[in-house]
Short mmCIF file of C-alpha atoms and ligand atoms in Angstrom, two decimals:
data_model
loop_
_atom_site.label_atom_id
_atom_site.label_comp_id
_atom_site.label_asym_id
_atom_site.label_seq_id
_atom_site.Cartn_x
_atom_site.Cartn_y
_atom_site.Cartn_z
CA UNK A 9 -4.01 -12.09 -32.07
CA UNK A 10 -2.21 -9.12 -31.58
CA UNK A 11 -0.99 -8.22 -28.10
CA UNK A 12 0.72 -4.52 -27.67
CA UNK A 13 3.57 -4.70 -24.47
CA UNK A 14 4.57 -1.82 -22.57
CA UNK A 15 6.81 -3.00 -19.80
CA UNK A 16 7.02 0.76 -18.65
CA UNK A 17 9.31 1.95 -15.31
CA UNK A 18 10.86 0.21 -12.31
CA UNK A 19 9.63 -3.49 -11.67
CA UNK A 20 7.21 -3.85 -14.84
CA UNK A 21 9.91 -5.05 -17.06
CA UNK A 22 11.21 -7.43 -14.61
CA UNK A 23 7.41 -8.94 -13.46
CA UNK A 24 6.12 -8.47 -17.51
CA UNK A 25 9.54 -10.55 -18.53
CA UNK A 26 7.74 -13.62 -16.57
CA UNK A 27 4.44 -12.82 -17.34
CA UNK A 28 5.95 -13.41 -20.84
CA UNK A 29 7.34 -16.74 -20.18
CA UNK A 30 3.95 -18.42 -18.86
CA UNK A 31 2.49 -16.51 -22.33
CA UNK A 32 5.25 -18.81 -23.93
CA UNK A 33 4.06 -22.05 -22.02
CA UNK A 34 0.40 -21.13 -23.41
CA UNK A 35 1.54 -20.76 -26.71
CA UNK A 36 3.20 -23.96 -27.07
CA UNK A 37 0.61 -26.09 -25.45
CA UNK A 38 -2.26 -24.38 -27.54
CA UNK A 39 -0.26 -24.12 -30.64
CA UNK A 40 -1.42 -20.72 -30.96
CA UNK A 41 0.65 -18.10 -31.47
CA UNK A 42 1.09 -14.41 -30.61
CA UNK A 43 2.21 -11.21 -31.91
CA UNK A 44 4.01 -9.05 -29.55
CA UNK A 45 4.55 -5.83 -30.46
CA UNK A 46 6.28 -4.40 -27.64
CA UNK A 47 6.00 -0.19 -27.34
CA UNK A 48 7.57 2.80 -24.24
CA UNK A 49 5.07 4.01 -22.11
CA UNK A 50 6.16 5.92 -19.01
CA UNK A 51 9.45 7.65 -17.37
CA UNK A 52 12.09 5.68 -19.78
CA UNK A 53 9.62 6.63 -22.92
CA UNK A 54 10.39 10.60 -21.33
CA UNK A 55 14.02 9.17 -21.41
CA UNK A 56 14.60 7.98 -24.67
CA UNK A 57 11.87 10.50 -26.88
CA UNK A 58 10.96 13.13 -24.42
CA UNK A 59 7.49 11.77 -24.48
CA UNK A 60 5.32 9.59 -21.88
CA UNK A 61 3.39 8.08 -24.88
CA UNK A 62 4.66 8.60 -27.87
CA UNK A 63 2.90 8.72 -30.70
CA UNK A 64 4.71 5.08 -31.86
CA UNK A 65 3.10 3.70 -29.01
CA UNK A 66 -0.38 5.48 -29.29
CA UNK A 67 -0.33 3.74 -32.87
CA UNK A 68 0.72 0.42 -31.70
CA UNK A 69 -2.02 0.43 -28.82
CA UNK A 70 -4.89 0.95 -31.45
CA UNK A 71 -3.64 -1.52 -33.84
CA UNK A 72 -3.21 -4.15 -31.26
CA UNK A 73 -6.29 -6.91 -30.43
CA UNK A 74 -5.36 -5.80 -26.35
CA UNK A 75 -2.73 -4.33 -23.93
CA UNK A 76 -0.51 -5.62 -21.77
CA UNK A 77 1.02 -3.05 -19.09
CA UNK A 78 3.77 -3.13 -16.61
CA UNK A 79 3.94 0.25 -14.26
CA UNK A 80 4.64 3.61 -14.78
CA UNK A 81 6.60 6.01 -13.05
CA UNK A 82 9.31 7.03 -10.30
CA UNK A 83 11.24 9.58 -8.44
CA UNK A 84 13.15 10.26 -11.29
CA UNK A 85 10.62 11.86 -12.68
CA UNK A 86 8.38 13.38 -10.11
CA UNK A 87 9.83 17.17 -10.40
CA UNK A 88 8.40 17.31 -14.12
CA UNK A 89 5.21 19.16 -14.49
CA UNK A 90 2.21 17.20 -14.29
CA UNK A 91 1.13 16.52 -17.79
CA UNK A 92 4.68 15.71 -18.98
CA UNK A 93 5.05 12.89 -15.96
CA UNK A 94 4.84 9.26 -16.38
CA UNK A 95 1.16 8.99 -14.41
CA UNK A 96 -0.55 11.48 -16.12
CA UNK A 97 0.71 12.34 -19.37
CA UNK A 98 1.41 8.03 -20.07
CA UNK A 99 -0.98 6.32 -18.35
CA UNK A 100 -3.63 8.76 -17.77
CA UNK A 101 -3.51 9.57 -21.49
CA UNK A 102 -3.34 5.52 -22.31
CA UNK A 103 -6.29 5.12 -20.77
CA UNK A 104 -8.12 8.47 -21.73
CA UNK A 105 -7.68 7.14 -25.51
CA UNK A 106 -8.67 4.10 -25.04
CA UNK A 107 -12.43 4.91 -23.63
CA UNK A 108 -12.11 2.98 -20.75
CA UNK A 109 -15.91 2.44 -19.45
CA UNK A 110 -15.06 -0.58 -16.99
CA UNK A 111 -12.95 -1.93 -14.44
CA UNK A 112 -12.33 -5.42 -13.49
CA UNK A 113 -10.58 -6.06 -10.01
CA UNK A 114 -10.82 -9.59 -8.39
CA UNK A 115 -9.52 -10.45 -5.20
CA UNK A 116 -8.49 -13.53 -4.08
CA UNK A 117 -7.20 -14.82 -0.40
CA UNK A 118 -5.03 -17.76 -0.86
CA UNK A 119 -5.93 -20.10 1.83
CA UNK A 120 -2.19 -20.38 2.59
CA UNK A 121 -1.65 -16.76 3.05
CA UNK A 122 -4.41 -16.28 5.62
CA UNK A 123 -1.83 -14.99 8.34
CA UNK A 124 -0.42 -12.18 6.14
CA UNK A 125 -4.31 -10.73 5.47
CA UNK A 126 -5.12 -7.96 7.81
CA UNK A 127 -8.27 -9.63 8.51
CA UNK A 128 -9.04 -12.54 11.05
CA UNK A 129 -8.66 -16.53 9.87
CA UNK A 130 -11.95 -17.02 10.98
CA UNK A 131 -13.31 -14.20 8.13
CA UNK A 132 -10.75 -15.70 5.75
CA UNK A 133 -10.92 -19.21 6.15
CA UNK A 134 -14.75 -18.97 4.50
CA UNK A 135 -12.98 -18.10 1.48
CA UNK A 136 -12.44 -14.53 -0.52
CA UNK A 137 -12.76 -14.89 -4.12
CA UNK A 138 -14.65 -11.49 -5.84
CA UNK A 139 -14.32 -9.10 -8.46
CA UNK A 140 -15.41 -5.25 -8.60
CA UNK A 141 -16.68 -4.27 -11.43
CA UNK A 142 -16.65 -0.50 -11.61
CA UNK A 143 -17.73 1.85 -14.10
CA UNK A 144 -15.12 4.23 -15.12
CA UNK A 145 -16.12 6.84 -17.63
CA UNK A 146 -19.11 8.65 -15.90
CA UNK A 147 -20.63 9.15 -12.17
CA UNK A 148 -19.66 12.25 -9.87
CA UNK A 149 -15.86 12.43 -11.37
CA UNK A 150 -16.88 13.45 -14.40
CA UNK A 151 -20.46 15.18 -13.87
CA UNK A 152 -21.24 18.62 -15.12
CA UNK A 153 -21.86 21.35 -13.51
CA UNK A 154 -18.83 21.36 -11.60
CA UNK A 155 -16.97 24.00 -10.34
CA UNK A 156 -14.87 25.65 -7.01
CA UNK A 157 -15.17 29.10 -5.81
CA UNK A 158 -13.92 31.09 -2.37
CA UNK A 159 -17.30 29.57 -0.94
CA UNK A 160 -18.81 27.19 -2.81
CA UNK A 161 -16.89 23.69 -4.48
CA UNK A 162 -19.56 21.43 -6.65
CA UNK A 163 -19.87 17.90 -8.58
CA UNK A 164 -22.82 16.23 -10.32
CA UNK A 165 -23.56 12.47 -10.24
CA UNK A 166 -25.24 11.63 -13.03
CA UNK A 167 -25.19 8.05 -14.71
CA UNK A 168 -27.93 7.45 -17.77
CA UNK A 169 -30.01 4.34 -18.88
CA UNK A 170 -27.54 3.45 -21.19
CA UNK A 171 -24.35 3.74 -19.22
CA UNK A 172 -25.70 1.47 -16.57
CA UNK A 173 -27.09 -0.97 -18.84
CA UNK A 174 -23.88 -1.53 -20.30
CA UNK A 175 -21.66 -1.91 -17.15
CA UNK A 176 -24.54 -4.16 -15.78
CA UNK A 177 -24.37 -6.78 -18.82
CA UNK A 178 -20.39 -6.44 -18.05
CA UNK A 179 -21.11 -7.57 -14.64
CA UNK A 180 -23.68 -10.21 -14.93
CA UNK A 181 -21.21 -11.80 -18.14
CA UNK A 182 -18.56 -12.31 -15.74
CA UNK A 183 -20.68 -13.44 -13.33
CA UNK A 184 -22.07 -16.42 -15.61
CA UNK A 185 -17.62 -17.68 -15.59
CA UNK A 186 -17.92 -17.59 -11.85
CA UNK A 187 -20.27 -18.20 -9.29
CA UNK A 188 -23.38 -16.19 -10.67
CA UNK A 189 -23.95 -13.63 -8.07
CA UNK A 190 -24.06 -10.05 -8.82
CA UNK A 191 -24.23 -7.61 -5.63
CA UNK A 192 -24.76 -3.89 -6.67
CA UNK A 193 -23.81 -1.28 -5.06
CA UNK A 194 -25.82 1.88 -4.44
CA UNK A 195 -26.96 4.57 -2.34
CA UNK A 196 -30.26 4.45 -3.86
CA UNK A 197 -31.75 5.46 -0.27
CA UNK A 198 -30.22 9.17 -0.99
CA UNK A 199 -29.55 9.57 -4.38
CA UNK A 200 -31.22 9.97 -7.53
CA UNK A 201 -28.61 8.74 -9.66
CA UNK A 202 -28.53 5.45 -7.41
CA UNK A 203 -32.00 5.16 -7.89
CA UNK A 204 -32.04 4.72 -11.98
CA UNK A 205 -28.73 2.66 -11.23
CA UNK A 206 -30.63 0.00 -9.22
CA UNK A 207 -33.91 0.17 -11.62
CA UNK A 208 -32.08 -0.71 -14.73
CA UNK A 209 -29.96 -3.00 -13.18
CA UNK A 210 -32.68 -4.90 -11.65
CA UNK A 211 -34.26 -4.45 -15.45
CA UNK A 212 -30.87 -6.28 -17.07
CA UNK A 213 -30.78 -8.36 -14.65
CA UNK A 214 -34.18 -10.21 -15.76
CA UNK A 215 -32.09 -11.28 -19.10
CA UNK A 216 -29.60 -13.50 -16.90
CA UNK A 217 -31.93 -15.56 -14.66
CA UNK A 218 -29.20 -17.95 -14.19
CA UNK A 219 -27.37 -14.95 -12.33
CA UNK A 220 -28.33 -13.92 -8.38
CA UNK A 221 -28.94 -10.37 -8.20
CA UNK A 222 -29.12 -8.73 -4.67
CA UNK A 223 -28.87 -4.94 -4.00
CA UNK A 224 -26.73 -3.14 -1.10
CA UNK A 225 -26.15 0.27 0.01
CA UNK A 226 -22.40 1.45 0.02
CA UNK A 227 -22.01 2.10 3.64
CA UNK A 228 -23.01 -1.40 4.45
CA UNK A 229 -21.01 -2.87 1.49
CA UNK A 230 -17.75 -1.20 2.99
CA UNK A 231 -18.80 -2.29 6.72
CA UNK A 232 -19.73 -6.51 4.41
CA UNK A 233 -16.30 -6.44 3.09
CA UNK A 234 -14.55 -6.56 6.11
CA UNK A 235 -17.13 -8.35 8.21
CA UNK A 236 -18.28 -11.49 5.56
CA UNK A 237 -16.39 -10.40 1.93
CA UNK A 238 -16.96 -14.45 1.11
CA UNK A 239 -20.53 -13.41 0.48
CA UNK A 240 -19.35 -11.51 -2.21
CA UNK A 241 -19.19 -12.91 -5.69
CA UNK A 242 -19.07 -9.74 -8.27
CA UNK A 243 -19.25 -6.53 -6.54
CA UNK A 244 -21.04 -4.08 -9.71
CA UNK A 245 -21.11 -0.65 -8.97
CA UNK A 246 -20.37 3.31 -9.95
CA UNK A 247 -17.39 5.38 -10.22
CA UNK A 248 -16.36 6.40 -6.99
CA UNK A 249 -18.43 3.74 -4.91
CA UNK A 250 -16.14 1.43 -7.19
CA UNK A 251 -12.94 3.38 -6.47
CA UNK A 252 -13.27 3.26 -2.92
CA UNK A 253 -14.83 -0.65 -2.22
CA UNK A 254 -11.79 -1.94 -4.44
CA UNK A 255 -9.26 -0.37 -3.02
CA UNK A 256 -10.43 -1.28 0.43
CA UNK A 257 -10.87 -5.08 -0.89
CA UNK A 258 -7.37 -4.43 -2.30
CA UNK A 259 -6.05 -4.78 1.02
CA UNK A 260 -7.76 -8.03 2.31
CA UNK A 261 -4.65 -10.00 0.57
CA UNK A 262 -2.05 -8.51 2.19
CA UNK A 263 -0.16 -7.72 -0.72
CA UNK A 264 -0.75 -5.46 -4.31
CA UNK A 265 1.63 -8.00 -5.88
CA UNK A 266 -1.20 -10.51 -6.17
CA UNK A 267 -3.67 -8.25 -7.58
CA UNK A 268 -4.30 -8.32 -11.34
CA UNK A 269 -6.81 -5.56 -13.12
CA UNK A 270 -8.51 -5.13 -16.97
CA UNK A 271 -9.99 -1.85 -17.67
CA UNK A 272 -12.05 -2.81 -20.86
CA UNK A 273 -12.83 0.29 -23.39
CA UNK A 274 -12.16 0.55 -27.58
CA UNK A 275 -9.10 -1.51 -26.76
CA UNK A 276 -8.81 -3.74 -23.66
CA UNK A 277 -6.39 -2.73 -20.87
CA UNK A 278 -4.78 -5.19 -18.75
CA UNK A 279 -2.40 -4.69 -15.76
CA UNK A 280 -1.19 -5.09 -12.14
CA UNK A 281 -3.23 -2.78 -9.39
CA UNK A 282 0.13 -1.87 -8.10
CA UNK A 283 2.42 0.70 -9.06
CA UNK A 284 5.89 0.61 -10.49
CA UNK A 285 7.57 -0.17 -6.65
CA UNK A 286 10.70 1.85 -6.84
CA UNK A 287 11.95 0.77 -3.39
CA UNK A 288 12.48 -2.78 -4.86
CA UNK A 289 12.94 -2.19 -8.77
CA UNK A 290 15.73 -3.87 -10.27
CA UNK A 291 16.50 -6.13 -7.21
CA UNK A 292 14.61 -9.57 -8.74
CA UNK A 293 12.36 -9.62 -5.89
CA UNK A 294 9.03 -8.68 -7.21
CA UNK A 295 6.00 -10.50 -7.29
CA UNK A 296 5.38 -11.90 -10.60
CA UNK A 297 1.88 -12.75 -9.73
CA UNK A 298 0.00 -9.39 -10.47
CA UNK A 299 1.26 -9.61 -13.75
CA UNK A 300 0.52 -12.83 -14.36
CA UNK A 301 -2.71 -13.29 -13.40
CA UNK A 302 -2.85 -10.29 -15.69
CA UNK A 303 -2.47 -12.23 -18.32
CA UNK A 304 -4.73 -14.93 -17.87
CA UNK A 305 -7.46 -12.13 -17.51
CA UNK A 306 -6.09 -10.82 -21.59
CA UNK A 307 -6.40 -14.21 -22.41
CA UNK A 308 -9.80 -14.80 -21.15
CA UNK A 309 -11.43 -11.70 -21.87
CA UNK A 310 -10.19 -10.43 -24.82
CA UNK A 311 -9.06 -14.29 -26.45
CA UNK A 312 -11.93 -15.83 -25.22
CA UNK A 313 -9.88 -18.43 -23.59
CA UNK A 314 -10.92 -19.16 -20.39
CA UNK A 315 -9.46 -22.49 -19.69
CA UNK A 316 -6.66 -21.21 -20.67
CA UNK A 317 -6.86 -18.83 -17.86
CA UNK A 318 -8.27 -21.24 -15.33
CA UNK A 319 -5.09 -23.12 -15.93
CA UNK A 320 -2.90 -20.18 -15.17
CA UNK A 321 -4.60 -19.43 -11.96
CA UNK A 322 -4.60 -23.19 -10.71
CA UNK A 323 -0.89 -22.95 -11.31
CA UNK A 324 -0.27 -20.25 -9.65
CA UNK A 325 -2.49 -21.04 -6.76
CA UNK A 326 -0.51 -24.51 -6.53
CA UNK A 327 2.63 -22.70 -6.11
CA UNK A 328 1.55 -20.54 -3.38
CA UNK A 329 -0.24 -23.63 -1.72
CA UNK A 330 3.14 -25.95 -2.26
CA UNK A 331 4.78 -22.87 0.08
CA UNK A 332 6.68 -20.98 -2.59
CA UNK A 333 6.57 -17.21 -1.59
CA UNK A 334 7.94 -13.95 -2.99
CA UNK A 335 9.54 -11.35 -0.38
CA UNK A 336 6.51 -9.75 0.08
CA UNK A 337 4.36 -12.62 0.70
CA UNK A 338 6.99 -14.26 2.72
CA UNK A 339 6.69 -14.86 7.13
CA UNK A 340 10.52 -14.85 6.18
CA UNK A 341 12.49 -13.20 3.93
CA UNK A 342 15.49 -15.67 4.05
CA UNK A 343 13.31 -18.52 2.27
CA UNK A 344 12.00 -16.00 -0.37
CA UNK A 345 12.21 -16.83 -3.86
CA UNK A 346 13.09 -13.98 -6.48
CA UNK A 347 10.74 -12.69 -9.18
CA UNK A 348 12.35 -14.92 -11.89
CA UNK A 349 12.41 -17.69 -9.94
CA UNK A 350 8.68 -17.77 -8.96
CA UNK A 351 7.77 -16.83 -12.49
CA UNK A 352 9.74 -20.20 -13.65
CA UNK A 353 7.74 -22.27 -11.03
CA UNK A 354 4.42 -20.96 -12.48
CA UNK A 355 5.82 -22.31 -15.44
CA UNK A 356 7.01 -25.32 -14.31
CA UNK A 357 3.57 -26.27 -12.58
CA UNK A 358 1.51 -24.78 -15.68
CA UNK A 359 2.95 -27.35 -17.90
CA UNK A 360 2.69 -30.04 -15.33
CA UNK A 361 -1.34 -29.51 -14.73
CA UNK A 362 -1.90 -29.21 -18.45
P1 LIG B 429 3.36 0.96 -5.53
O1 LIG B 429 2.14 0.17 -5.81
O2 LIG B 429 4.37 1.04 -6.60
O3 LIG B 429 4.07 0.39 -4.21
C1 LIG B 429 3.40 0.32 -2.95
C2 LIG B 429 4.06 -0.80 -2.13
O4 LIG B 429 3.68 -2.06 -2.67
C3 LIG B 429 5.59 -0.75 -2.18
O5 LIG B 429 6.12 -1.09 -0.93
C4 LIG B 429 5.95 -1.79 -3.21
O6 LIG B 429 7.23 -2.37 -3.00
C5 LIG B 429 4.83 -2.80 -3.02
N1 LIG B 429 4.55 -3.53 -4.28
C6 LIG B 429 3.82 -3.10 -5.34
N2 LIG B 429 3.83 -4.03 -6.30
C7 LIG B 429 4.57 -5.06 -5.84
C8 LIG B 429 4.96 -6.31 -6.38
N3 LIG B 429 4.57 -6.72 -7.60
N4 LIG B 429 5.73 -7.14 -5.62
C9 LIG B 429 6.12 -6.78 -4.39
N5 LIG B 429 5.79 -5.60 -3.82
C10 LIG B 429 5.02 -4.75 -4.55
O7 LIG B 429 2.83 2.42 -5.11
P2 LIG B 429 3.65 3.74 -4.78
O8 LIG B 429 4.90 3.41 -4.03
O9 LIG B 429 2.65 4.65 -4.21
O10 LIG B 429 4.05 4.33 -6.21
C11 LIG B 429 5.31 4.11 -6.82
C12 LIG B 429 5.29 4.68 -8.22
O11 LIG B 429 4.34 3.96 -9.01
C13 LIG B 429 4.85 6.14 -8.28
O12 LIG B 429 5.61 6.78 -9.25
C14 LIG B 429 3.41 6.05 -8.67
O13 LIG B 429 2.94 7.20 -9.30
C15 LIG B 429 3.42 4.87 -9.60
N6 LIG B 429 2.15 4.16 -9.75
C16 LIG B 429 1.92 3.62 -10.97
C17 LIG B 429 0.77 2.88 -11.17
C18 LIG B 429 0.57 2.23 -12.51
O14 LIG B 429 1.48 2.20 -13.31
N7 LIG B 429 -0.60 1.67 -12.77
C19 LIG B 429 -0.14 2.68 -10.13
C20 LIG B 429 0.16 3.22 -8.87
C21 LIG B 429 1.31 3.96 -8.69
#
């Protein structure tokens, strides 16, 4: 079990170094062990070898069993052209060689943090607990013909049998860990490419009868989200339906330092939705929690060990239940705790619920 670690720019060292520890807690409860083989990605890869990804890294990535990601990039390094920044020519590139074809976004609202989501307790309160499942690799962003002229700019959404298939088993597996509903997402009212999508969904769907599949259109899935998202189990759907839906359910709660993501591909990718936060790098005052959770998604999806990961999540939800908040997260900043400390009372309670 071979785990490649790129702690990258601003606070991914500082949230990966406690993502790390609870790693540590798994290993000695399972017995199992890890190899870490830790790698630059990002502005202080451009630092030390003039390079985003350097080609040490590239070969670590593809000889490791999955990835584990901090953040990338800064001011520093804005001015650079765009290929040679941290974003495009590091992560972009990371996840161009790893044929990422899915993304994996769940969103939960912490029953204790209702009054810090942007949404009404009422709407919370029934509980908001789903995952987006988006494909990544085809759909309107990638499309040929495509083109701009003085009078004319063009895209093509196109998605095939197979592509959907694929996505569709991704969504309807993760649906059979959690609550076994799948909701698609289409426009299948307008477009062609929506109508295959929901056909050979509905046709994959017939091999998991244990999973619920219902169909809705995109404009009433972004209008659901905000109005009922506990209907929501596992949200599966295109591209840029995908890109849009879970960044809008990114903000239901309240902060990106809670939200964990796995892009799955040749290699598995797994990392926080947020960025590298350069207005509080290097202060300790993170949220460990992106990262974390993080983790327990490596360890279930590309370990296969999903109690494992259950465990991680109970801990960390028993934390932020017992009152315990990071800056962000916090009604006051005065009672925060910092990113090592919260890290160390995931730990703490992990080895406790055992
Ligand atoms: P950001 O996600 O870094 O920060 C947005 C806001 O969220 C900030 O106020 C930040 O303090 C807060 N935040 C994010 N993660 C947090 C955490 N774990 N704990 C507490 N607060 C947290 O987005 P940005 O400011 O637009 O971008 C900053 C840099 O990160 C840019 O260079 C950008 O290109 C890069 N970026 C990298 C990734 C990535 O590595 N995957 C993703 C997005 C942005």
């Amino acid at each position: 079990m071979k785990i490649a670690i790129l702690p990258g720019d601003g606070i991914g060292p500082e949230v990966m170094r406690e993502a790390l520890k609870v790693l540590e807690v798994v290993e000695k409860k399972t017995g199992k062990t890890f190899e870490k083989i830790f790698g630059h990605i990002g502005g202080e890869a451009i630092d030390k070898f003039g390079d985003p990804l350097p080609e040490e890294t590239r070969r670590i990535c593809m000889e490791a069993d999955a990835i584990f990601l901090g953040s990338v990039g800064g001011p520093k390094w804005d001015n650079l052209p765009p290929e040679k920044r941290p974003e495009i020519g590091g992560l972009l590139a990371l996840r161009k060689m790893l044929n990422l074809y899915a993304n994996i976004r769940p969103i939960k609202v912490y029953r204790s943090l209702v009054s810090i989501s942007p949404l009404k307790e009422r709407v919370i309160e029934a509980g908001v607990d789903l995952v987006t499942v988006r494909e990544l690799s085809y759909g309107v962003y990638y499309g040929k013909p495509r083109g701009i002229d003085e009078e004319k700019g063009f895209d093509t959404m196109i998605y095939d049998r197979k592509t959907v298939e694929y996505i569709a088993r991704t969504a309807f597996e993760i649906a059979r860990n959690r609550r076994k509903k799948v909701t698609s997402v289409d426009k299948a009212n307008v477009l062609y490419s929506s109508m295959l999508w929901r056909k050979v969904v509905s046709e994959v769907a017939e091999d998991y009868p244990d999973v619920e599949l219902s169909h809705m259109y995109v404009d009433n899935a972004a209008m659901q989200l905000i109005l009922r998202p506990s209907q929501f189990d596992v949200i599966l759907t295109t591209n840029m339906f995908g890109d849009i839906l879970s960044d809008e359910s990114a903000a239901l709660p309240g902060s990106l330092g809670l939200l964990p993501s796995a892009s799955f591909g040749d290699k598995n990718l797994y990392e926080p939705a947020g960025g590298s936060a350069p207005d509080i790098a290097g202060k300790n005052v993170a949220n460990p929690i992106a990262q974390i959770l993080s983790l327990a998604m490596m360890l279930e999806f590309s370990f296969g060990m999903v109690d494992e990961a259950r465990k991680i999540e109970k801990a960390v939800e028993m934390v932020i239940e017992e009152g315990y908040r990071t800056r962000d997260i916090a009604e006051d900043p005065e009672k925060a705790v910092s990113t090592s400390q919260m890290g160390d009372l995931i730990c703490k309670k992990l080895e406790e619920i055992w």
